[in-house]
């Protein structure tokens, strides 16, 4: 084979999505692969509400990561909508990565997802064992065997079973190496500099929501939604000192939750503002003035009209 042919290895591009029960390390893995904070990560289940795409650019390939909400047994209308989004996504991607934490034995939640996965017959599936930095090699070996066994039981043929630790960046690039061959041949789908195709407003809302959840996860895990009303460059600013005004609303379900979010003398909300502003400025690369207000949207998770208004 001539050298010329060798260098013209076909470029591959396509979509992958990570699934797994809540807190299985999906968003952390997305961020590690893309190399920038794109998906919202939280130690609390059910925080990824939007399909956030992270894009991995490589000379030989472009891997677009679609981050879906965790699949779970729905208890509310919101839950059912989220599950429909997940199934629709599975049918459209080129490869599915099933994330299973190394430090937790396979449970009913994993089995529930695996059964659903077995239905997506045409899409190649890769089992990704996350959080390997938290266990010893014996525990890891047992987990790999258990996953192999689960596949056999349900008729899932794993294209690969890959242990990774996104925290230490270990094997993260190996994971990309193994996912790329499963993509179809094709040109780049997105321009080189793009990291996500989510509208910036949605990503900003996610960062605020993450900061708002920070200290109140136990009290209000699912009751917070954030809507960015507008993002406008401040007028009359010198070109080298731009400022972006962002006006956002933090929605909660009941007025009794207002005090929890605002905190004594507004300290809690101020902290949410400071924390999320840092992340937003890093994301947008410009100084930001963040104006945050808390509003009550009564029982929004169960109300189709409110769900639509809040972007679900």
XYZ file of N, CA, C and O in Angstrom, residues 28-29 32 131-134 164-172:
64
model
N -19.601 13.714 33.320
C -18.166 13.881 33.603
C -17.342 13.335 32.446
O -16.334 13.911 32.039
N -17.800 12.200 31.913
C -17.101 11.570 30.794
C -17.184 12.452 29.545
O -16.191 12.633 28.837
N -14.759 15.226 29.968
C -13.365 14.784 29.857
C -12.989 14.581 28.388
O -11.896 14.947 27.956
N -15.413 5.524 36.858
C -14.972 5.680 38.253
C -14.029 4.565 38.698
O -14.073 4.130 39.853
N -13.197 4.053 37.776
C -12.295 2.945 38.115
C -11.248 3.373 39.148
O -10.649 2.525 39.800
N -11.046 4.697 39.298
C -10.069 5.157 40.293
C -10.550 4.891 41.719
O -9.779 5.008 42.670
N -11.835 4.527 41.873
C -12.376 4.329 43.225
C -12.289 2.883 43.711
O -12.656 2.584 44.834
N -12.755 3.080 32.419
C -12.161 4.428 32.359
C -12.263 5.147 33.691
O -13.130 4.851 34.508
N -11.347 6.095 33.885
C -11.492 7.026 34.983
C -11.379 8.417 34.385
O -10.299 8.839 33.999
N -12.518 9.112 34.301
C -12.515 10.436 33.669
C -11.763 11.436 34.535
O -11.196 12.395 34.062
N -11.756 11.174 35.838
C -11.117 12.114 36.762
C -9.626 12.200 36.484
O -9.049 13.272 36.390
N -8.987 11.030 36.326
C -7.544 11.044 36.093
C -7.205 11.068 34.615
O -6.071 10.861 34.239
N -8.213 11.295 33.766
C -7.999 11.308 32.319
C -7.459 9.996 31.786
O -7.065 9.890 30.637
N -7.421 8.990 32.673
C -6.905 7.687 32.268
C -7.817 7.107 31.203
O -9.028 7.179 31.312
N -7.236 6.516 30.214
C -7.976 5.792 29.163
C -9.080 6.597 28.489
O -9.855 6.049 27.729
N -9.184 7.913 28.767
C -10.250 8.663 28.102
C -9.989 8.731 26.595
O -10.883 8.557 25.782
